[in-house]
Coordinates of C-alpha atoms and ligand atoms in Angstrom, one line a residue:
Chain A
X89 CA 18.6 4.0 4.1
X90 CA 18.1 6.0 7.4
X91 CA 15.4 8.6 8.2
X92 CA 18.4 10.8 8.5
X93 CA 19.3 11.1 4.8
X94 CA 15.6 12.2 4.0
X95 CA 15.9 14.6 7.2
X96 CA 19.0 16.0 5.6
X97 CA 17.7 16.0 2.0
X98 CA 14.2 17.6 3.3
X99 CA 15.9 20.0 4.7
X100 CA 18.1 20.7 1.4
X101 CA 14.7 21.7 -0.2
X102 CA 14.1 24.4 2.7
X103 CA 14.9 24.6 6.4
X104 CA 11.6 23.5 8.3
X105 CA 9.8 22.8 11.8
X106 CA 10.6 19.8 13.5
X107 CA 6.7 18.7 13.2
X108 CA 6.5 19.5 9.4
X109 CA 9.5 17.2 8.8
X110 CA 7.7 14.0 10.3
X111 CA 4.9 15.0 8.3
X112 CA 7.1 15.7 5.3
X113 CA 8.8 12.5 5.4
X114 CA 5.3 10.4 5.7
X115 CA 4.1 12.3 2.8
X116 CA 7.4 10.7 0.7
X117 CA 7.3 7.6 2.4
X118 CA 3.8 7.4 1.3
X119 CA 2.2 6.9 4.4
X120 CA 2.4 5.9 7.8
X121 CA 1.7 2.5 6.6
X122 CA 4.2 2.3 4.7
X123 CA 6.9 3.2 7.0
X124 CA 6.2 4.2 10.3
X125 CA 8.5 7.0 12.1
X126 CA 7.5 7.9 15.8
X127 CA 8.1 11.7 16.6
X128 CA 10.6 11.0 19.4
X129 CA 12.9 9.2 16.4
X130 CA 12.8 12.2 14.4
X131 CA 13.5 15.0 17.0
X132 CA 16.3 12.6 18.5
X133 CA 17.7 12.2 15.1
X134 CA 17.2 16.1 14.9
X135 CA 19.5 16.9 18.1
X136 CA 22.2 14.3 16.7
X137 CA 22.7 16.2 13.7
X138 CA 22.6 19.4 15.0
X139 CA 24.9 18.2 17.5
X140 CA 26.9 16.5 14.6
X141 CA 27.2 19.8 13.1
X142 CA 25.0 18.9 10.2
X143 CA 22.1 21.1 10.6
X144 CA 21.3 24.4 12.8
X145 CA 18.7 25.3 14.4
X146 CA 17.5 29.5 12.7
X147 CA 14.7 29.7 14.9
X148 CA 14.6 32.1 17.4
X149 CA 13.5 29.7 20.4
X150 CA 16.4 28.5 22.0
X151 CA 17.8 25.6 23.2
X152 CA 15.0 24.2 26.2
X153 CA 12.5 24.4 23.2
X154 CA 10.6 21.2 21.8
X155 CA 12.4 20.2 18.9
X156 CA 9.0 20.4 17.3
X157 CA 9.1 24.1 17.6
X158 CA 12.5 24.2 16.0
X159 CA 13.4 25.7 12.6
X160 CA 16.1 23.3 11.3
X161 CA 18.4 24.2 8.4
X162 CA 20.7 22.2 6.5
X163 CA 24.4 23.1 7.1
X164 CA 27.2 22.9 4.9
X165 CA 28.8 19.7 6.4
X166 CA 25.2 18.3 5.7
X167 CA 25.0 18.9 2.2
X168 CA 28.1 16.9 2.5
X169 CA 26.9 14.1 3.9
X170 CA 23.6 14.3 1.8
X171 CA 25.4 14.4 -1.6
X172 CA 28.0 11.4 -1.0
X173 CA 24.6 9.5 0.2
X174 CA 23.0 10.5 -2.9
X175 CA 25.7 9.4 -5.2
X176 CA 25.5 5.7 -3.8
X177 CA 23.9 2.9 -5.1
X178 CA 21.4 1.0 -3.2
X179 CA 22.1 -2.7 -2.0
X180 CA 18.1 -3.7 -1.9
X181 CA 17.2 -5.5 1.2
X182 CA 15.9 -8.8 1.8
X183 CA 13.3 -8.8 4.2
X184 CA 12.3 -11.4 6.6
X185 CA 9.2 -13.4 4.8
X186 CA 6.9 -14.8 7.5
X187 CA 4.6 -17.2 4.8
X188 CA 8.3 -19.0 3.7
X189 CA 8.2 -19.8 7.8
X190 CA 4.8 -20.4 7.9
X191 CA 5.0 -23.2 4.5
X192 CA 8.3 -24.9 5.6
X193 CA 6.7 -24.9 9.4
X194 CA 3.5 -26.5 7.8
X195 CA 5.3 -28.7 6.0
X196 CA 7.8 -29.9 8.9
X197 CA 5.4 -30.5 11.2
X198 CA 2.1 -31.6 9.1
X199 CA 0.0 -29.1 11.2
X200 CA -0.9 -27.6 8.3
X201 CA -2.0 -28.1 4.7
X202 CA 1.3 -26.6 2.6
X203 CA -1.3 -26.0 -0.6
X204 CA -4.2 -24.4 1.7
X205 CA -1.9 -22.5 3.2
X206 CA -0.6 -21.2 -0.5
X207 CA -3.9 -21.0 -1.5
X208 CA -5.2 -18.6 1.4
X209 CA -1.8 -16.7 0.8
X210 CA -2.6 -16.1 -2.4
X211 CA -6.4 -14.8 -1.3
X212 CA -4.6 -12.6 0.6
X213 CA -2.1 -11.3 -1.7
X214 CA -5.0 -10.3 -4.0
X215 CA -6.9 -8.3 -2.0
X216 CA -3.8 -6.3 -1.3
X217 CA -3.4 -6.0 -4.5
X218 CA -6.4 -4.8 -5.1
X219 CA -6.4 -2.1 -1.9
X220 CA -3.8 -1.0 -4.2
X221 CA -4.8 -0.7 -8.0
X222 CA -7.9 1.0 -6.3
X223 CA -5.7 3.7 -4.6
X224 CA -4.0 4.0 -7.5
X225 CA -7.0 4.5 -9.7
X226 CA -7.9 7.4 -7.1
X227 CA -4.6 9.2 -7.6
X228 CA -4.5 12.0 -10.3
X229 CA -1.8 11.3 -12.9
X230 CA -1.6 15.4 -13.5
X231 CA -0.5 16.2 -10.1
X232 CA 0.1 12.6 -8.2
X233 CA 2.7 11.2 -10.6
X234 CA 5.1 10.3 -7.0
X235 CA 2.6 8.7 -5.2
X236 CA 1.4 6.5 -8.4
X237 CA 4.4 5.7 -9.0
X238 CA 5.5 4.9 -5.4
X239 CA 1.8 2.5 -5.5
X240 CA 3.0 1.0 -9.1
X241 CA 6.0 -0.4 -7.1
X242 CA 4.4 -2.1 -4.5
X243 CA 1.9 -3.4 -7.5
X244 CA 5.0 -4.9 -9.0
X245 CA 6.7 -6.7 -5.7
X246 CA 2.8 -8.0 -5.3
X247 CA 3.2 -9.8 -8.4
X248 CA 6.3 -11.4 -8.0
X249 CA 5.0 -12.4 -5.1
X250 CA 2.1 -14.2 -6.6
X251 CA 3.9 -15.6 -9.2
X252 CA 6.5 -17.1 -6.7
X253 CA 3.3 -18.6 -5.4
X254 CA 2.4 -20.6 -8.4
X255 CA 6.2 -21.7 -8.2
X256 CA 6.0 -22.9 -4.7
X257 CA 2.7 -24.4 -5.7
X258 CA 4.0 -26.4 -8.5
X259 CA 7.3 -27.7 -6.1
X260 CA 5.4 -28.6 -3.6
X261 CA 5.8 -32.2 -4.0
X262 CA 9.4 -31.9 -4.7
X263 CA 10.1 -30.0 -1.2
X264 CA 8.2 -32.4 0.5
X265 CA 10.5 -34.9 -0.7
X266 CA 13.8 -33.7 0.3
X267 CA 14.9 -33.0 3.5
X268 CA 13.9 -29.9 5.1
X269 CA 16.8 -27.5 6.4
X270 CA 18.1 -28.5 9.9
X271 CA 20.9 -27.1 11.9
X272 CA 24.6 -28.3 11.9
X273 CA 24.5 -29.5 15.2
X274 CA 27.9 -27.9 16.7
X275 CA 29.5 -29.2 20.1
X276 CA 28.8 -27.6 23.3
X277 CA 31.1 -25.3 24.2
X278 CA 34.2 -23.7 22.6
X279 CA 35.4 -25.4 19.8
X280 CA 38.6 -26.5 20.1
X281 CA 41.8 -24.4 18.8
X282 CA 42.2 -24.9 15.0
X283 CA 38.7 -26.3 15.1
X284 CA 36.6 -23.8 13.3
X285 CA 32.9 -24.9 13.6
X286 CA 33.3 -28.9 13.3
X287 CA 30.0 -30.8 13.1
X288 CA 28.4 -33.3 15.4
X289 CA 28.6 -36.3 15.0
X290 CA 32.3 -35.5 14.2
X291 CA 33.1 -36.8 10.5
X292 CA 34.0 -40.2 10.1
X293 CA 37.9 -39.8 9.0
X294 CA 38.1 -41.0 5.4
X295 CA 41.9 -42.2 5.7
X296 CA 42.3 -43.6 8.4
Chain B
X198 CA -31.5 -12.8 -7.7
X199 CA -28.3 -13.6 -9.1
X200 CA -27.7 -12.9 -12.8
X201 CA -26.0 -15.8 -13.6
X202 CA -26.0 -19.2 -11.9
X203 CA -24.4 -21.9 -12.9
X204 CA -25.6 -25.6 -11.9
X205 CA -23.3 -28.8 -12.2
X206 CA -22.0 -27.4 -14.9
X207 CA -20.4 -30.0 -17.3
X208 CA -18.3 -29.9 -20.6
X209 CA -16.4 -32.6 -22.2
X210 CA -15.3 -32.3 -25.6
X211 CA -14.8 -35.7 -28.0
X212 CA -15.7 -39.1 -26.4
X213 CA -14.5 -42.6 -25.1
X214 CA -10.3 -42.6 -24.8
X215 CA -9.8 -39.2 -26.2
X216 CA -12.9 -37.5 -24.0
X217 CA -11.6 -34.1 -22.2
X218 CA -13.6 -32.7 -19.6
X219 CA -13.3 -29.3 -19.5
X220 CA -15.5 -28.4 -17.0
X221 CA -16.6 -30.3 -14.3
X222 CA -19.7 -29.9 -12.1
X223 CA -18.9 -26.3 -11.8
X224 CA -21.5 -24.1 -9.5
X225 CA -21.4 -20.5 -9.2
X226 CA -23.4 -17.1 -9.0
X227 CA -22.7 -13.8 -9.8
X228 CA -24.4 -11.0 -8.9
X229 CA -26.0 -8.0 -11.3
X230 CA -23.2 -5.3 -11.3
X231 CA -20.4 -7.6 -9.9
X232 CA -16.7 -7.4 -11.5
X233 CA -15.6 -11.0 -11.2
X234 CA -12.3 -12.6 -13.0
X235 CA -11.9 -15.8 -13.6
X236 CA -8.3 -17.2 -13.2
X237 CA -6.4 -20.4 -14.2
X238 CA -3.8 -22.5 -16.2
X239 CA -4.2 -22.8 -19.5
X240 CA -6.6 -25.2 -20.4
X241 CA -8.4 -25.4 -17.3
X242 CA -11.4 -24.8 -18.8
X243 CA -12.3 -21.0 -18.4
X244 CA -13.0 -19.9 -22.0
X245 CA -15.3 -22.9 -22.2
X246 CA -17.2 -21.6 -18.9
X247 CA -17.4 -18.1 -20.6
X248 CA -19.0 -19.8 -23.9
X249 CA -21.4 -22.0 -22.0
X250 CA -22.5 -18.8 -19.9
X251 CA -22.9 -16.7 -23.4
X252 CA -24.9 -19.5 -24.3
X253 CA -22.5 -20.1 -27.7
X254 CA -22.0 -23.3 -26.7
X255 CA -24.0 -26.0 -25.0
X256 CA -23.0 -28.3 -21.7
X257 CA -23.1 -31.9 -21.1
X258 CA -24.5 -31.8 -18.3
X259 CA -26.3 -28.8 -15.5
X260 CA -27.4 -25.7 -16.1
X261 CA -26.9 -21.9 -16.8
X262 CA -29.5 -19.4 -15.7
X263 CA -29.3 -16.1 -17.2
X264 CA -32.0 -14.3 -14.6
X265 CA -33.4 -16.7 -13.5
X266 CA -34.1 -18.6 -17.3
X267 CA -32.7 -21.8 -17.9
X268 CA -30.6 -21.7 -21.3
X269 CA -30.9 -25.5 -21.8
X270 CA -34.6 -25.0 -21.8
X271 CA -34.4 -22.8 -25.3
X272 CA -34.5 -23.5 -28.6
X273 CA -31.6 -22.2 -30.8
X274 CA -33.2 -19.5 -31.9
X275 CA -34.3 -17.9 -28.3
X276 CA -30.9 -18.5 -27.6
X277 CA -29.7 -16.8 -30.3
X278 CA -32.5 -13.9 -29.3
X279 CA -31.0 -14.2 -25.2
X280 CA -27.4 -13.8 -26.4
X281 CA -28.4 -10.7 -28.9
X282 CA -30.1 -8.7 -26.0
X283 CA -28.7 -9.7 -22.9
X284 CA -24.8 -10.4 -23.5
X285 CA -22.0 -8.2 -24.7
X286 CA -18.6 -10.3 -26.4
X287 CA -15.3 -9.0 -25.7
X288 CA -12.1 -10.9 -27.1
X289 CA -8.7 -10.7 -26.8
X290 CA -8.2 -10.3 -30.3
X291 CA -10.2 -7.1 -30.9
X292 CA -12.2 -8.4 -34.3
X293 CA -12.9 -4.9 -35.8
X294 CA -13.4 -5.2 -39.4
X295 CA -10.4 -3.1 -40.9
X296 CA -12.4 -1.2 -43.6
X297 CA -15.1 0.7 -41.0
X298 CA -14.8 3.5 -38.7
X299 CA -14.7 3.3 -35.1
X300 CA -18.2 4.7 -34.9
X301 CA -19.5 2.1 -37.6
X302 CA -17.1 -0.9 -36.4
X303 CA -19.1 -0.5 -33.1
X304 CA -22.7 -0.1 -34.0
X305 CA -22.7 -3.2 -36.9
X306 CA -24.1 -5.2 -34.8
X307 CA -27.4 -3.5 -34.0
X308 CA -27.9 -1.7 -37.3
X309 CA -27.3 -5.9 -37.9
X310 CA -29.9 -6.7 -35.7
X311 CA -32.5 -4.3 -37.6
X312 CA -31.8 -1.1 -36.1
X313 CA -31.9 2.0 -38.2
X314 CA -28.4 3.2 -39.2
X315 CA -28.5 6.7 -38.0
X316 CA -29.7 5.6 -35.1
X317 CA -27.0 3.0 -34.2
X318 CA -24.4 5.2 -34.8
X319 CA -25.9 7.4 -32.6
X320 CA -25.8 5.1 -30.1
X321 CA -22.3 3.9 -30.7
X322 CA -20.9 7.7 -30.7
X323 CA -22.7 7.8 -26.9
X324 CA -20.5 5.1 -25.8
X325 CA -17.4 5.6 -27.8
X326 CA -17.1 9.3 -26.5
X327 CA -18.5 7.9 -22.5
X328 CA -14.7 5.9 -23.2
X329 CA -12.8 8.5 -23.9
X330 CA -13.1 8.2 -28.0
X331 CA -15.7 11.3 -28.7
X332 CA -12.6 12.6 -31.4
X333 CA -11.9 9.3 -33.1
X334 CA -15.2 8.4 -34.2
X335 CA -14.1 8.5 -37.7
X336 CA -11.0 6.4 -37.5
X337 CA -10.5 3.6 -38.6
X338 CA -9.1 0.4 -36.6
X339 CA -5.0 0.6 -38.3
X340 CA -5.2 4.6 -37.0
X341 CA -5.9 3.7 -33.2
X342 CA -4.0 2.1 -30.9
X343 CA -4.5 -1.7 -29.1
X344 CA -5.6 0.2 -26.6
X345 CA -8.0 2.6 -28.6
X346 CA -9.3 -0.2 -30.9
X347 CA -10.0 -2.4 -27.4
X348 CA -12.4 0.3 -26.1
X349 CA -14.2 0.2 -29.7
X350 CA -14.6 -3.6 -29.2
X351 CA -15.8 -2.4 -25.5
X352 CA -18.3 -0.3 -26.9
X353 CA -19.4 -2.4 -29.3
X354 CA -20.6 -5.1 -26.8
X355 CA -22.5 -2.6 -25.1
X356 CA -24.3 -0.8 -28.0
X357 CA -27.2 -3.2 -27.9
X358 CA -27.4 -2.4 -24.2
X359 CA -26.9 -5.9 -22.5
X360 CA -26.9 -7.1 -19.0
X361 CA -23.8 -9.3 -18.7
X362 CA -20.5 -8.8 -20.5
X363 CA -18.5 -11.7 -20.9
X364 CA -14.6 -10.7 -22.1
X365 CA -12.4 -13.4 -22.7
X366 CA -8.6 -12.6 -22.0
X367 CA -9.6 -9.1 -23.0
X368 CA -5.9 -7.3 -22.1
X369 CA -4.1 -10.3 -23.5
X370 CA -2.9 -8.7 -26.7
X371 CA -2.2 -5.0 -24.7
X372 CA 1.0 -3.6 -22.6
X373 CA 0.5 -3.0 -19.4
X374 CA -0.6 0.1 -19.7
X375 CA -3.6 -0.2 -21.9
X376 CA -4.2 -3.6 -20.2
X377 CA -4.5 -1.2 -17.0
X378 CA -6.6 1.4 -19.0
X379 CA -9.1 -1.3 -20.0
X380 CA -9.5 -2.6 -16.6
X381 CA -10.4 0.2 -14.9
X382 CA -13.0 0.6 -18.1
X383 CA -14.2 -2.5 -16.9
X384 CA -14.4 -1.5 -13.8
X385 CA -16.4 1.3 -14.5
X386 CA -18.8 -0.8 -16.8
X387 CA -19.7 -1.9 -13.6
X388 CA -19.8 0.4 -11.1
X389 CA -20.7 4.0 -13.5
X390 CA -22.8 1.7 -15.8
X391 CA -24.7 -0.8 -13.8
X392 CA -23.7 -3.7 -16.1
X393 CA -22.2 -7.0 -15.3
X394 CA -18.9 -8.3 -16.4
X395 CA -17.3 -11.4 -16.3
X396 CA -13.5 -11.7 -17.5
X397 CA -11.6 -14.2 -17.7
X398 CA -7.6 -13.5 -17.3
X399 CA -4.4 -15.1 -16.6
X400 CA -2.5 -11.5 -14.9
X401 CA -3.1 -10.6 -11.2
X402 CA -2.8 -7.3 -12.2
X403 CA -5.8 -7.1 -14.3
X404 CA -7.6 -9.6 -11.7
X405 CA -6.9 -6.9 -8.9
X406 CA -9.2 -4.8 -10.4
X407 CA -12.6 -7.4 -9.8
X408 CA -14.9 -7.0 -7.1
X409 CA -13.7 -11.3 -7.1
X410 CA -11.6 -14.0 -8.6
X411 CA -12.7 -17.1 -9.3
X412 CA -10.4 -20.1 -9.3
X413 CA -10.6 -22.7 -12.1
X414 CA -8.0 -26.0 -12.3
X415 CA -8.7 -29.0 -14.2
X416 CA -12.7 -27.9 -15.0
X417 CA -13.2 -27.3 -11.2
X418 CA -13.7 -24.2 -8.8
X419 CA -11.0 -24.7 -6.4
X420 CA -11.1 -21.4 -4.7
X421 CA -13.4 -18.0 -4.5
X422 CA -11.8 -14.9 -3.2
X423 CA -13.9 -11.6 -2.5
X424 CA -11.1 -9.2 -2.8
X425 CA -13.0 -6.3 -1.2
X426 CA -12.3 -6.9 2.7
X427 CA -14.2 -5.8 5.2
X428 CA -14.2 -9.4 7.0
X429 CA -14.2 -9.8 10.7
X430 CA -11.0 -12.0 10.5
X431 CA -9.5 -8.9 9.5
X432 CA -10.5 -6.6 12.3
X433 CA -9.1 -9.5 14.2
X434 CA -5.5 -9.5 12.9
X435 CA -5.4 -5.7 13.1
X436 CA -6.7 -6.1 17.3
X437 CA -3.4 -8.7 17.5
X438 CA -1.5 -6.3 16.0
X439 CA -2.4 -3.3 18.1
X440 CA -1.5 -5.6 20.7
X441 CA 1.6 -6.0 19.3
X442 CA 3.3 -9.2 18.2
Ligands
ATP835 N1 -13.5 -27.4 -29.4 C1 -12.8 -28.2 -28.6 N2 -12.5 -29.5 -28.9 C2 -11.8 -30.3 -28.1 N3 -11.3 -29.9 -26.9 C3 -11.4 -28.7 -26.6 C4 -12.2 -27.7 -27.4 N4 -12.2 -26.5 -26.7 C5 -11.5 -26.7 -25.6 N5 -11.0 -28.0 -25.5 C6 -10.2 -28.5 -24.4 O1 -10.9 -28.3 -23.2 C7 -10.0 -27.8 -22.1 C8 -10.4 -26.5 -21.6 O2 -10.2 -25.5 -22.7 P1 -10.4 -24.0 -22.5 O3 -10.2 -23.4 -23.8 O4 -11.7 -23.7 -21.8 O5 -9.2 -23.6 -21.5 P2 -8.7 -22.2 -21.0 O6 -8.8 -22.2 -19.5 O7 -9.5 -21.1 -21.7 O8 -7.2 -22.2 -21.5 P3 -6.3 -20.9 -22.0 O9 -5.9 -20.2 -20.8 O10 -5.2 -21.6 -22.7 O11 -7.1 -20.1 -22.9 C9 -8.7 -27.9 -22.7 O12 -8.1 -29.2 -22.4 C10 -8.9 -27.8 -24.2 O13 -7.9 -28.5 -24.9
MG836 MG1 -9.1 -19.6 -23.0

């Protein structure tokens, strides 16, 4: 997803100031926390859609203004754009997990405890967890459904999380055991025409 | 003072070959007016730490101390007296009996314990309505909800006024949303009420909502977590991350 779907689809709702679209978009994001947009990136996305042709600027302040300052509206190409975005499905990301680095780095080098290291994890993970059900519990089911709702998903990722815990926990013994990932190691160099990616040491020729 | 302190605290159930220890050497406080959950696999000996603090059952070895009292210093029936005005049960399975109302379901066990009907139920309707049940008083357990009939059982612990609430698995037998609703009640039986609760559960989710988890494998503590954090190593992390890494 980009920040400039929601621009376009914040703007679909009614045309706005630049300033009350960063706030806008924190308020759906649910946060700053939760997904941190600097001004600049949202009055630069601004100018490359008006540029774009995808929004226009109804103010009356002209062009030297701060985009801030602007009144943005969607424009027709934009409700375009916005509508074949919104009929897409979304491929989920995987992000990067720092703890899987941190166990198999613990474990690879034996400066660290693997299980303490699961065990403060999961410390961790539960007071999270709890910063959460508590700002849950503050929100008002009459008139905060989003925001619950938005907080019940991180809940949920939370708890796969600590249930992958008790997983890793339980394999611990069975990682140690087998080798941990390691590089192909790959010549130096271009490989050679026809050679796509060959290993070192080169494989022992089996007919030979 | 804590309310509850636990010293060596040592089960083992049958003897020689087939003896189980079930708790071993276990030490732990908890303060008056704490939420703590206690977590573990199955088997690792947390309903036996709950019984042994509810006095229902007696260690091999070590202590409880329910303010400040030693339990293995009582006879039975001083026990029995501790456990009547001190501690409130709450079970996974909800144990109403099917042929009273909610409002009599949770004031049998005082009006059991001598007090006068009228006034028990009196009592009873207080805490039913405090849990949102003020307009089912008269239903009975197969006209409520898991949900419903969990806060009766809820109530019911606390009609006699006690301390400590101990509440074994008590979301076990909900969805996720009463298990929620009861948590938070839990929650507030501690933090509106004043009381003490103890819970032992096998979902994070309901865990989340303590004050603290305490980790139990093979009849040991292995691990404590105070899940509020307002620890230095904390205001560390956030400087290196200011800083920017
Ligand atoms: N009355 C009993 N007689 C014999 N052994 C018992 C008795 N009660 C419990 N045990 C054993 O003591 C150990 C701890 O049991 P306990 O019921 O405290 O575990 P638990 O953590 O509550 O488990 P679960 O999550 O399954 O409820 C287990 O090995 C169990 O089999
Ligand atoms: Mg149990």
């Amino acid at each position: 997803m980009s920040v400039r779907h929601a621009i376009l689809g914040l703007l679909a709702q009614k045309p706005r100031h630049g300033y009350e679209l960063r706030a806008a978009f924190e308020a759906v994001v649910g946060g700053e926390e939760a997904w941190e947009v600097k001004p600049a990136q949202i009055y630069t996305t601004l100018e490359r859609l008006e540029e774009a042709g995808l929004v226009t600027c109804v103010s009356d302040l002209g062009e030297g203004a701060e985009p801030a300052r602007r009144i943005y509206a969607l424009a027709e190409p934009g409700r375009q754009a916005l509508s074949e975005w919104l009929a897409e499905g979304v491929t989920p990301t995987h992000q990067r997990d720092e703890f899987f680095v941190k166990l198999i780095v613990a474990l690879a080098s034996g400066e660290s405890d693997p299980a303490h290291l699961i065990q403060t994890q999961r410390g961790r993970l539960y007071q999270e967890l709890h910063d959460l059900t508590t700002r849950r519990e503050a929100c008002n089911p009459q008139t905060e459904m989003a925001q619950i709702l938005l907080l019940d998903k991180a809940i949920m990722h939370l708890e796969a999380d600590l249930r992958w815990l008790d997983i890793a926990e339980q394999r611990l013994e069975e990682v140690r055991r087998q080798p941990l990932p390691e590089p192909e190691l790959r010549r130096r160099g271009r490989p050679p025409k026809g050679d796509k990616g060959s290993t070192y040491p080169p494989p022992v020729p089996v007919n030979s | 003072m804590s309310l509850i302190q636990t010293e060596n605290l040592t089960k083992i159930y049958g003897a020689g070959e087939a003896a189980v220890t079930a708790l071993d050497h276990v030490n732990i406080a908890v303060n008056e007016g704490e939420f703590v959950a206690v977590m573990g696999p199955s088997g690792c000996g947390k309903s036996t730490l709950l019984h042994l603090i509810g006095g229902l059952d007696r260690p091999n070895e070590g202590n409880v101390r329910i303010e400040g009292v030693a339990l293995a210093e009582m006879d039975d029936d001083a026990l029995t007296k501790l456990r009547r005005q001190k501690i409130g049960f709450v079970f996974q399975f909800f144990n109403l009996i099917p042929v009273l109302t909610a409002v009599e379901n949770a004031a049998l066990p005082v009006t059991l314990d001598g007090v006068k009907p009228s006034e028990a139920k009196k009592r009873a309707a207080e805490w039913l309505t405090r849990f949102g049940l003020g307009d089912r008083l008269a239903a009975r357990p197969d006209q409520l909800s898991g949900g419903q009939q969990q806060r009766v059982a809820v109530a019911r612990a606390l009609v006699s006024e006690p301390a400590l609430i101990l509440a074994d698995e008590p979301t076990g037998n909900l969805d996720t949303r009463s298990g929620d609703e009861i948590a938070s009640l839990l929650r507030d039986v501690t933090k509106k009420y004043g009381r003490t609760v103890v819970m032992v559960t096998h979902d994070p989710r309901i865990a989340a909502y303590a004050d603290r988890i305490i980790f139990l494998k093979d009849g040991k503590v292995v691990d404590e977590t105070n899940l509020e954090r307002k620890g230095a190593a904390d205001q560390i992390a956030s400087k290196m991350k200011e800083i920017g890494d």
